[in-house]
Coordinates of C-alpha atoms in Angstrom, one line a residue:
X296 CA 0.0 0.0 0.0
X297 CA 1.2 3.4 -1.1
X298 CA 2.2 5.6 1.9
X299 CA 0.1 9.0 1.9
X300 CA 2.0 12.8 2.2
X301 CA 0.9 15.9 2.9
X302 CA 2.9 18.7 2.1
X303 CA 1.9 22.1 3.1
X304 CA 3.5 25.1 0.5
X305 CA 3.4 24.7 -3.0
X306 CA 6.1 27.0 -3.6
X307 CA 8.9 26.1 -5.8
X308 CA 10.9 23.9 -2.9
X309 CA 7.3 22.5 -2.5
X310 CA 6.6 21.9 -6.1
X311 CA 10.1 19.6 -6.6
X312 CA 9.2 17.8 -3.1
X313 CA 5.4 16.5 -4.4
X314 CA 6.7 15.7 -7.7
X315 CA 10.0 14.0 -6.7
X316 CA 7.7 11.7 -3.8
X317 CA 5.2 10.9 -6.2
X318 CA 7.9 9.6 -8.7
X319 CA 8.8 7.3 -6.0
X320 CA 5.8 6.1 -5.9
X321 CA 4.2 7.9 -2.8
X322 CA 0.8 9.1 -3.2
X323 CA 1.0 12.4 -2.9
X324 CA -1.2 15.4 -1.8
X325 CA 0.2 19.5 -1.6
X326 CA -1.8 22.1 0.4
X327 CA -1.5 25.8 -0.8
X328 CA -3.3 28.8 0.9
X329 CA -3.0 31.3 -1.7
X330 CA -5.0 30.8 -5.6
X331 CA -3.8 28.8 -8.2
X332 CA -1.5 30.6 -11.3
X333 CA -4.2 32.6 -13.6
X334 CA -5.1 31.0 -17.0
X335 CA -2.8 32.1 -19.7
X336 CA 0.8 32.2 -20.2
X337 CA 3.9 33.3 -17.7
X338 CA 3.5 36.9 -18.0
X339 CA 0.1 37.4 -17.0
X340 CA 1.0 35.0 -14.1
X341 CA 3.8 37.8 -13.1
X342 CA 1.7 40.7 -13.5
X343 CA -1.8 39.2 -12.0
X344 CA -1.1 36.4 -9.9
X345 CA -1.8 36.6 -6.3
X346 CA 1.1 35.1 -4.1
X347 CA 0.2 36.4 -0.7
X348 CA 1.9 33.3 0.8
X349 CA 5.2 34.3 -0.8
X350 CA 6.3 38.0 0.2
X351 CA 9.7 37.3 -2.2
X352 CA 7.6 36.3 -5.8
X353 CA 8.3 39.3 -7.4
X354 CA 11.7 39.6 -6.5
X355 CA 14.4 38.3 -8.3
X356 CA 15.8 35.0 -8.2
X357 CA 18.6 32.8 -9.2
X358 CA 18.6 29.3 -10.4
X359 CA 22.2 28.2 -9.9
X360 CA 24.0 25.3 -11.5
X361 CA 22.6 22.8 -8.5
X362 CA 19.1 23.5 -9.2
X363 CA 19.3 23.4 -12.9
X364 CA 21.6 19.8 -12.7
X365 CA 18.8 18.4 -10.9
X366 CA 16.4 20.1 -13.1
X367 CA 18.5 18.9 -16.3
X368 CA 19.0 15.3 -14.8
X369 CA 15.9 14.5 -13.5
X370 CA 12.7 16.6 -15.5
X371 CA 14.6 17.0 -19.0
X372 CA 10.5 17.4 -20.5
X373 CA 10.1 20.3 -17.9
X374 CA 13.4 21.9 -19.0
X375 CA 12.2 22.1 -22.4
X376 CA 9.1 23.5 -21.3
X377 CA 10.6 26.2 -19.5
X378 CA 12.9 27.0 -22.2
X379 CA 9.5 27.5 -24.5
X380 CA 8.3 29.8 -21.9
X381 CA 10.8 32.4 -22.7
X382 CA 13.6 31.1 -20.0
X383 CA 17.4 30.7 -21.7
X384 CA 20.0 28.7 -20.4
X385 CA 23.4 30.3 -19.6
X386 CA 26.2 28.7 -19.8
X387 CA 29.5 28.8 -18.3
X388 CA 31.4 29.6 -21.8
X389 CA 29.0 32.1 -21.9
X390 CA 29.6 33.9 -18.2
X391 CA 33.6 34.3 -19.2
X392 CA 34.5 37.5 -18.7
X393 CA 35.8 38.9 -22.6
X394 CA 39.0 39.4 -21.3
X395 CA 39.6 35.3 -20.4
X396 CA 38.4 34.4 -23.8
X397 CA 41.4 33.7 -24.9
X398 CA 41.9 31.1 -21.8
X399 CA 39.4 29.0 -22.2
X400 CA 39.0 25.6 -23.2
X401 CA 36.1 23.3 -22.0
X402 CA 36.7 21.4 -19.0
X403 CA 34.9 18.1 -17.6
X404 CA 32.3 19.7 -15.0
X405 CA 31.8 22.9 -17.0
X406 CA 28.7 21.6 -17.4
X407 CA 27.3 21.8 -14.9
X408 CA 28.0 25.7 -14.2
X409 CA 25.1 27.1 -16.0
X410 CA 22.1 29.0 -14.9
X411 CA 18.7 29.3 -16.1
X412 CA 17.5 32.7 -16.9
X413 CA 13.8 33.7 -16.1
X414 CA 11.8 35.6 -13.4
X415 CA 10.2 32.8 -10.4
X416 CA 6.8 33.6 -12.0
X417 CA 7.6 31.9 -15.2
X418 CA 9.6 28.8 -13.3
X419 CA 6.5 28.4 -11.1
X420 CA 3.7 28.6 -13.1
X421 CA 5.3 26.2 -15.9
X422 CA 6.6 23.9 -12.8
X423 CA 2.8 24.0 -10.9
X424 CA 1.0 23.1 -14.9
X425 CA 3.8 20.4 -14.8
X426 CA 3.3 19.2 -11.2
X427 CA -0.4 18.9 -11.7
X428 CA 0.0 16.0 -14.4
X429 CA 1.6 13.2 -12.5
X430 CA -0.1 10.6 -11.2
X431 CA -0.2 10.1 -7.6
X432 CA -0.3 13.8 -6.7
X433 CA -3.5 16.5 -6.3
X434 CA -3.0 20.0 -5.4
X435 CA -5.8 21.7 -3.1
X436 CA -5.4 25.5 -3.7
X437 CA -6.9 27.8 -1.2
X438 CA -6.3 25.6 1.9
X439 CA -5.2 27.3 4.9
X440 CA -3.4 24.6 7.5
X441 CA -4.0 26.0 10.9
X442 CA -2.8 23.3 12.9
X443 CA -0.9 20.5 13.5
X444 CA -2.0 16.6 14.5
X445 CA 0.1 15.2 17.1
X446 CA -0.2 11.8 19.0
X447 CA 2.1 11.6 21.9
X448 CA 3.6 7.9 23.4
X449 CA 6.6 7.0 25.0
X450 CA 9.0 5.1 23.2
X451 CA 10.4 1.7 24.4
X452 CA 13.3 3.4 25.6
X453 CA 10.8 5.0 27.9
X454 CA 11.5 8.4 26.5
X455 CA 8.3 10.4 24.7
X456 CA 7.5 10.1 21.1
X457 CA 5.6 12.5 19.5
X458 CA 4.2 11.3 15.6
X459 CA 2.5 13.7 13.4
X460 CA -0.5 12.3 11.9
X461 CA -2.1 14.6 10.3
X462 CA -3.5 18.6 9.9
X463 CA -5.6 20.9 10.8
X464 CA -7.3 23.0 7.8
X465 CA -9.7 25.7 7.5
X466 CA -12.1 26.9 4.8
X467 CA -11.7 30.9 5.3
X468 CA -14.5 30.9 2.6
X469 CA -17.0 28.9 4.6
X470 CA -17.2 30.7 7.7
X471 CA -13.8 29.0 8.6
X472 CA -15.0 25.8 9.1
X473 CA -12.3 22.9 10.1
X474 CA -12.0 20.0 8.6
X475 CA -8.8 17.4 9.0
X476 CA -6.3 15.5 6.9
X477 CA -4.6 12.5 7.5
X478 CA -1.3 11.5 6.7
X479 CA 1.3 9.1 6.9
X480 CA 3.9 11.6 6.7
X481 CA 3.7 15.5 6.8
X482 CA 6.0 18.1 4.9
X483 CA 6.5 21.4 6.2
X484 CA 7.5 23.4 3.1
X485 CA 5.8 26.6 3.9
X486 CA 9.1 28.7 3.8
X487 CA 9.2 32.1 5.4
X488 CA 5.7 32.3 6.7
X489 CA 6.5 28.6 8.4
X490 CA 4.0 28.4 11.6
X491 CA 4.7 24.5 12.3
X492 CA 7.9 25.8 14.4
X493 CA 5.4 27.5 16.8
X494 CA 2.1 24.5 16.6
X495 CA 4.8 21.5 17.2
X496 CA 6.8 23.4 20.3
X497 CA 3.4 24.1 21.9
X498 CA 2.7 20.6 21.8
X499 CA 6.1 19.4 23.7
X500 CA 8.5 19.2 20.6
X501 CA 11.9 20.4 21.3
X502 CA 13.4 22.8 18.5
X503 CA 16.6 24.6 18.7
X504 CA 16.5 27.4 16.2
X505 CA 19.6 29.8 15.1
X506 CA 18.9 33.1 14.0
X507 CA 20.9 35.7 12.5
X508 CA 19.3 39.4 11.3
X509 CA 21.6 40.4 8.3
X510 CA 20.7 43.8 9.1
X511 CA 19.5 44.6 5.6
X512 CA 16.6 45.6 3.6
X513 CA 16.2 45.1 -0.1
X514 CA 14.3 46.9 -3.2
X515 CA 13.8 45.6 -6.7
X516 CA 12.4 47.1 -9.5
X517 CA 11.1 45.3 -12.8
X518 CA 12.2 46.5 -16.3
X519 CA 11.7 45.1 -19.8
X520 CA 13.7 46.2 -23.3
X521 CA 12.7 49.1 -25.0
X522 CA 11.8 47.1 -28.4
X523 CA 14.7 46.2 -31.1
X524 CA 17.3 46.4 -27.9
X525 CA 19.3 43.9 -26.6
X526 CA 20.9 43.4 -23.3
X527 CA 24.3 45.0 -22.6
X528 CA 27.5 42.7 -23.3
X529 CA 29.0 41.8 -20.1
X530 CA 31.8 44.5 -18.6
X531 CA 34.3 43.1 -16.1
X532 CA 35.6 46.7 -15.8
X533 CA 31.6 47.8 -14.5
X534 CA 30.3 44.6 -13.5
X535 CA 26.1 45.0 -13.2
X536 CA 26.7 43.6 -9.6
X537 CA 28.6 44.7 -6.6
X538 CA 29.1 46.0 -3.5
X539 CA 29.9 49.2 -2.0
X540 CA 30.1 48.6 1.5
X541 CA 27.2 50.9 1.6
X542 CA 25.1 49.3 -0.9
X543 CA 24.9 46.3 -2.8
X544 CA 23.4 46.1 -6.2
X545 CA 22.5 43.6 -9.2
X546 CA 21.3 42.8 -12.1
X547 CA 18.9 39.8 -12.8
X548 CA 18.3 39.1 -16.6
X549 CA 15.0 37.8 -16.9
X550 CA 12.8 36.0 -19.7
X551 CA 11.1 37.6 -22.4
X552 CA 12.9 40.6 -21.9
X553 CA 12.5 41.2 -19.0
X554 CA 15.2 41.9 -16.1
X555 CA 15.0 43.2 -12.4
X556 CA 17.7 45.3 -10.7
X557 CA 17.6 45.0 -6.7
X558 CA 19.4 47.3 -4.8
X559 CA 20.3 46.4 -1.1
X560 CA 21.0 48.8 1.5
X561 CA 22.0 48.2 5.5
X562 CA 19.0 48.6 7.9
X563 CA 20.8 51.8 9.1
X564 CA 21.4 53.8 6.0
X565 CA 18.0 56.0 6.5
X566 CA 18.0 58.7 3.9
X567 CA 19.3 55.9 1.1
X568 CA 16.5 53.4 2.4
X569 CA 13.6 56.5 2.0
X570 CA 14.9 57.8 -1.8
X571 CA 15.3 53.7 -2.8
X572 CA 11.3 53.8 -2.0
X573 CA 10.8 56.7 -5.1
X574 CA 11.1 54.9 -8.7
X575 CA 12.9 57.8 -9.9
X576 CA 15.3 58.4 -6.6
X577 CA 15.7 54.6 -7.5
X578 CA 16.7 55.0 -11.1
X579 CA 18.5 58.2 -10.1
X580 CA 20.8 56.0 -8.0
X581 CA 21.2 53.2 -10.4
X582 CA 22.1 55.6 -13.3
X583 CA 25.5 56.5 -10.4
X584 CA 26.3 53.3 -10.6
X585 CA 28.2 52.9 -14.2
X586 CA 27.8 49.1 -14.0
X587 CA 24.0 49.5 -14.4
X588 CA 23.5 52.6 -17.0
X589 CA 23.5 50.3 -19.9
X590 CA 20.7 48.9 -18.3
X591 CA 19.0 51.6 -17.1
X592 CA 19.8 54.2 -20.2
X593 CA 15.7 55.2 -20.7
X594 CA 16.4 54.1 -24.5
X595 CA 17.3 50.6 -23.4
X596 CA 14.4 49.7 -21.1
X597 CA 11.4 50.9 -19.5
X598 CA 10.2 50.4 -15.8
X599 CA 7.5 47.7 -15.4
X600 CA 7.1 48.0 -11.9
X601 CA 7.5 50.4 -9.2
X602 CA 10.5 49.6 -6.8
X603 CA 9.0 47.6 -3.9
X604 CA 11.5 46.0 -0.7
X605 CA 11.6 43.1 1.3
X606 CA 13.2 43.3 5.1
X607 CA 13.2 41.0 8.1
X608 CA 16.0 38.9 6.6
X609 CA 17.6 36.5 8.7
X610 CA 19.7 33.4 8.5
X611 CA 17.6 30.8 10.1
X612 CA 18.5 26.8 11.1
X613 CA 16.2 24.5 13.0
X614 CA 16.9 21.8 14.7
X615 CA 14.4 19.1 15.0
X616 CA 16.4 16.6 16.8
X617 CA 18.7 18.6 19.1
X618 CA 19.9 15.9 20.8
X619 CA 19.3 12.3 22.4
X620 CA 17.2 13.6 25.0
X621 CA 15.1 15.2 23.1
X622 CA 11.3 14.2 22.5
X623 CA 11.3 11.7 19.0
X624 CA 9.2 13.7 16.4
X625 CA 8.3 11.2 13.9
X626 CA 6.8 11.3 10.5
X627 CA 7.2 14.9 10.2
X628 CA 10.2 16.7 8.0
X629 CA 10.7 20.1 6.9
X630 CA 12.6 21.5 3.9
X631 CA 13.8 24.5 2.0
X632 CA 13.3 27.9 3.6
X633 CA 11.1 26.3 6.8
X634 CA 14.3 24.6 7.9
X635 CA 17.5 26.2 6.7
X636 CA 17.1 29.7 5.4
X637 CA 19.6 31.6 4.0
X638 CA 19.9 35.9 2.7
X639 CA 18.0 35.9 -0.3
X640 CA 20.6 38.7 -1.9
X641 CA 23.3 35.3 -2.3
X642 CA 20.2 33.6 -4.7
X643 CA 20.8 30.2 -2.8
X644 CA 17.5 29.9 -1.6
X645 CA 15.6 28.1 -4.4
X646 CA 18.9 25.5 -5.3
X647 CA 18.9 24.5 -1.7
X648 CA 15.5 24.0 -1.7
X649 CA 15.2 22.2 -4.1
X650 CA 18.3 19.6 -3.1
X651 CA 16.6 19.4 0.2
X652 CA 13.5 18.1 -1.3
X653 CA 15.4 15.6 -3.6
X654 CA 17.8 14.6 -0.2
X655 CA 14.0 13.5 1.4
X656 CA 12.7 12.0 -1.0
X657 CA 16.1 9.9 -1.2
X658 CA 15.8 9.1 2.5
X659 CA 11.7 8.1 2.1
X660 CA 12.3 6.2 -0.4
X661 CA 15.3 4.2 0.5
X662 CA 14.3 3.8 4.8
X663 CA 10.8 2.9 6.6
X664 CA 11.7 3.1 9.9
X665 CA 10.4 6.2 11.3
X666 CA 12.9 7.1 13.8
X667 CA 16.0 6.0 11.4
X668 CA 14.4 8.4 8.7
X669 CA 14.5 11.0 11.1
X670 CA 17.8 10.4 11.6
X671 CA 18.8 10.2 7.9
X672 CA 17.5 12.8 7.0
X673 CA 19.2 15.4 9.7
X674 CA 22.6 13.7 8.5
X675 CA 22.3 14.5 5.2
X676 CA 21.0 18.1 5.9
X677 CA 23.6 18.7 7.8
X678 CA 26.3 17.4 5.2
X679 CA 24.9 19.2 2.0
X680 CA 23.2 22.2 3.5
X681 CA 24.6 23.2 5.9
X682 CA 28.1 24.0 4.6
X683 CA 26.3 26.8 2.3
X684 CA 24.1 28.3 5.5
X685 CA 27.4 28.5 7.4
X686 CA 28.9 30.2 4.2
X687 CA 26.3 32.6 3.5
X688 CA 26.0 33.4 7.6
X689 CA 29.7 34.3 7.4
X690 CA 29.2 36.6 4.2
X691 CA 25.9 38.4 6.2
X692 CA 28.7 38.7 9.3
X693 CA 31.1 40.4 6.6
X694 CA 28.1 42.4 5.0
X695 CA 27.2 43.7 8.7
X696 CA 30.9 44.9 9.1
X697 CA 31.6 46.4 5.9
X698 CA 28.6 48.5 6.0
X699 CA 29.7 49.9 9.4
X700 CA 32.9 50.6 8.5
X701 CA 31.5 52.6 5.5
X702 CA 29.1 54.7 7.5
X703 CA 32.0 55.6 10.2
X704 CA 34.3 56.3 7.7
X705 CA 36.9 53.6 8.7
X706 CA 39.0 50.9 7.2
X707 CA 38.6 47.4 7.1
X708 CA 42.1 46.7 5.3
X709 CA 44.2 47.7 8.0
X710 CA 46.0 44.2 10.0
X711 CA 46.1 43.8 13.6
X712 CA 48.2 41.3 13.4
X713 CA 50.2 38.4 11.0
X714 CA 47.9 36.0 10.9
X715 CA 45.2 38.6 9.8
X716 CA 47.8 40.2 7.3
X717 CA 47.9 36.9 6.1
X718 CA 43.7 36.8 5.8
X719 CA 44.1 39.9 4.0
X720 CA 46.6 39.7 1.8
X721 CA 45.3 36.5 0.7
X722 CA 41.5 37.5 0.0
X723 CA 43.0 40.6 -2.4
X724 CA 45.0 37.8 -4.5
X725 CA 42.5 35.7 -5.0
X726 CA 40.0 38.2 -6.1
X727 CA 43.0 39.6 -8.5
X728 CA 43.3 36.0 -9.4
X729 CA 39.8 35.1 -10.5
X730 CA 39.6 38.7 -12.4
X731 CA 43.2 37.3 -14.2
X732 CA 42.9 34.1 -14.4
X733 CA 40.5 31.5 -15.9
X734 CA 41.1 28.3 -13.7
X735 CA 40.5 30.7 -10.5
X736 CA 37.3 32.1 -11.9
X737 CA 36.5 28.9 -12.8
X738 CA 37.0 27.2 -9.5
X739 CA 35.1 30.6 -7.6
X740 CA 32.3 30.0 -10.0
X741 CA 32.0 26.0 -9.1
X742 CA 31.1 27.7 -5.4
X743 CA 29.2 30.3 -6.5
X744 CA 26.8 27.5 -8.4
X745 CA 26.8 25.2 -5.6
X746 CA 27.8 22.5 -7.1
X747 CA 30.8 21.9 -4.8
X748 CA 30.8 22.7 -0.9
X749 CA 31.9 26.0 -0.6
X750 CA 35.4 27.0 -1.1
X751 CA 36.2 23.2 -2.1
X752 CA 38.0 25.0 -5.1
X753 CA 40.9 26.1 -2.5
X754 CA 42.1 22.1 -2.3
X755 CA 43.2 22.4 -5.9
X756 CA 46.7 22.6 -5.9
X757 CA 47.3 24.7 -9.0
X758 CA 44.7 27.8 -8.1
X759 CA 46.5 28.2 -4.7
X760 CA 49.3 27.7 -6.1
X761 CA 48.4 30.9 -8.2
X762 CA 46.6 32.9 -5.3
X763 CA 49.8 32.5 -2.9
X764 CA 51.9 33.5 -6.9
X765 CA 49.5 36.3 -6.9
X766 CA 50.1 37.3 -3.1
X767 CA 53.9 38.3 -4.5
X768 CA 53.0 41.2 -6.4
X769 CA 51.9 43.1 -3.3
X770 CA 48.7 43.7 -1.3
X771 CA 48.6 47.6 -2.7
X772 CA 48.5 46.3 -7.0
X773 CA 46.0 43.4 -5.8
X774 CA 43.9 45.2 -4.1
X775 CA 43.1 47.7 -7.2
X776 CA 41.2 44.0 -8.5
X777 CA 38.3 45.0 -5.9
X778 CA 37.7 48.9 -6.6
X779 CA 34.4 49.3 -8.4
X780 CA 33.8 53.0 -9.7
X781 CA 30.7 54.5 -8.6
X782 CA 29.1 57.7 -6.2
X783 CA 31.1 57.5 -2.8
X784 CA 28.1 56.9 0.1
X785 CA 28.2 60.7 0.9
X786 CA 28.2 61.9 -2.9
X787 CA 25.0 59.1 -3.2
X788 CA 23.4 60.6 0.0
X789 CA 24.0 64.2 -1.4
X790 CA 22.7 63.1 -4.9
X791 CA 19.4 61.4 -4.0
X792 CA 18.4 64.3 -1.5
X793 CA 18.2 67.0 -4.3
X794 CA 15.2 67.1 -5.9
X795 CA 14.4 65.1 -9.1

């Protein structure tokens, strides 16, 4: 007999958990609170669709080389259907800067380093037609989960067990009646707005939960190509992303063309974070970045959308079995952003999710034992994920530090000691080293795509080889590898207070 799921979120990390479960035969049921995607193609669903449930839709998001390996590998129909929406697939002979040109030769793993293209409107609502065709799996749109089912036991060890059984829903469109669901196991894929943290430690569950504020706000605004013009080439002199200590920016080319820019500013920077809020104090500071005027020139695109933020980012991690003393929970998992969230600026979010839901499904599959999938599961969350939360929690830490430093006035590059010298000295030549240098960039780029544990590049012998080569010509030449022209933070302050 087919074991029965529930899994609450049909979000993208929600999406790949259904359909990779049902695949393995479980039958396989997905509750979503908010409407299904509007009839008609992707770019209605990005202008019309309702997302409440997802405060990030509209913002821009990357699908790294892990995501699209298991999208490649495992749904090669769904890549071609995504590719027909619009979405284009870049490559990694395609990312290389025109200066390494001449350097490059393909390489065994190369392909795997490629990115798809296209706004989470178009992924989802081409993913959610696809997901609602296989067998074995229904979607129930509308459904608001309001509860958790919980049986409680003790174990034979004589400590207690608590097993999720099944959910609590209500029909806020029938004078919120309640209804339940039962399950053999339950999901939690409910990202951000996750409320099974709360339901399950009310009812005696013990959860240890990190969190980290990364002390930033963000705001995107949509664009799409003035008619007959194509997207800038690629300029490693004015890259279309970066950071300024005071700000971060970026540029996220889209489908159809369409791109975002997002433009990321430290909770504290008050007169930046008022003008970002104005969609022509926005494109006022954009057009003083020279890495984004090609993209911004009026007679290369137009503004779709006004520029709209997202706060309240955190790096979160729960724990669901925080050690052996701990109450069993049983039949319940969660993944993606519910479990292990990361800053949504490092576009990690929706490759991680999506491994996460392929890592359970592995563990479901392959173990029946409640307790020992428990078990598997946290083991192999902790191996693959979270190398890249402790990764992006040390680039928020950075982030946080760099920002201060900026708004005092002071110094970061200044060593207190050898051993810090040493740190320094060695982060300038490898970022001169990946600017110079193919194999570095290449090795960077394997981290930035995820498709190795972060920094695994570093164990090849011939790029540090290079970086500690590169460390000879001096801290002072290497260091000119980082400087990105643009408005200083008090010429930007200045500039965005005059009026428009």
């Amino acid at each position: 007999m087919k074991q029965s799921i529930a899994v609450v979120g049909a979000g993208i990390c929600g999406l790949f958990t259904g359909l990779s479960l049902a695949r393995k035969g479980f039958d396989v049921t997905l509750f979503e609170r908010d409407v299904p995607p509007p009839e008609g193609n992707a770019e209605e669903a990005f202008f019309s669709w309702q997302r409440r449930g997802a405060a990030q839709f509209r913002h821009p998001h990357a699908f790294l080389g892990l995501m699209c390996s298991v999208l490649g590998e495992n749904y090669p129909d769904l890549l071609d259907e995504l590719l027909a929406a619009g979405a284009r697939k870049l490559t990694f002979e395609d990312m290389v800067p025109d200066h390494l040109t001449d350097q490059y030769q393909p390489e065994s793993g190369d392909e795997k380093l490629w990115m798809l293209l296209c706004r989470r409107a178009t992924i989802e609502t081409v993913l959610r037609h696809y997901v609602a065709r296989e067998s074995n799996l229904r979607i129930q749109s509308q459904t608001y989960v309001t509860d958790v089912i919980v049986e409680e036991a003790q174990s034979a060890q004589g400590g207690p067990t608590l097993t999720v059984t099944g959910l609590e829903l209500t029909d806020r469109h029938n004078q919120n009646t309640k209804s339940t669901h039962s399950a053999d196991i339950i999901i939690n894929a409910s990202g951000r707005a996750d409320k099974f943290y709360q339901w399950l430690q009310h009812k005696g569950a013990e959860i240890v939960e990190q969190r980290d504020d990364a002390e930033i706000v963000y705001y995107t605004r949509h664009y799409a190509l003035n008619e007959g013009v194509s997207e800038p080439k690629r300029d490693s002199e004015n890259p279309s992303a970066g950071d300024l200590g005071y700000l971060k920016y970026g540029v996220f080319p889209g489908d159809n063309g369409h791109f975002a820019i997002i433009v990321c500013l430290p909770n504290d920077e008050t007169e930046l974070r008022e003008a970002v809020k104005d969609g022509d104090k926005f494109n006022q500071i954009c057009m003083n970045i020279p890495g984004l005027v090609p993209w911004m020139n009026p007679a290369a695109a137009t503004p779709t959308t006004a520029p709209f933020g997202i706060g309240e980012i955190h790096a979160v991690w729960r724990d669901y079995i925080p050690s052996d003393e701990s109450p069993k929970l049983l039949n319940y998992f969660a993944v993606g952003d519910a479990a292990a969230r990361t800053n949504p600026l490092y576009g990690r979010g929706c490759s991680t999710g999506t491994l996460h839901a392929h890592l359970l499904s592995e563990v479901l599959s392959s173990e029946s034992d409640p307790w020992q999938r428990a078990l598997a599961f946290k083991a192999k969350t902790e191996e693959e994920i979270r190398p890249i939360f402790n990764a992006s929690l040390n680039e928020d830490k950075n982030g946080i530090k760099k920002a201060a430093a900026a708004r005092e006035g002071r110094s970061l590059d200044k060593a207190k000691s050898i051993k810090h010298w040493f740190a320094l000295a060695f982060g300038d030549a490898l970022v001169a080293a990946a600017k110079y240098q193919l194999h570095v960039h290449r090795g960077i780029m394997r981290t930035v795509n995820l498709v190795e544990k972060p920094g695994n590049f570093l164990k090849d012998k011939r790029i540090r080889n290079t970086v500690f080569r590169y460390m000879l010509r001096g801290r002072k030449r290497n260091a000119a590898a980082r400087i990105q022209r643009s408005a200083s933070r008090d010429e930007m302050i200045k500039i965005v207070g005059e009026p428009t």
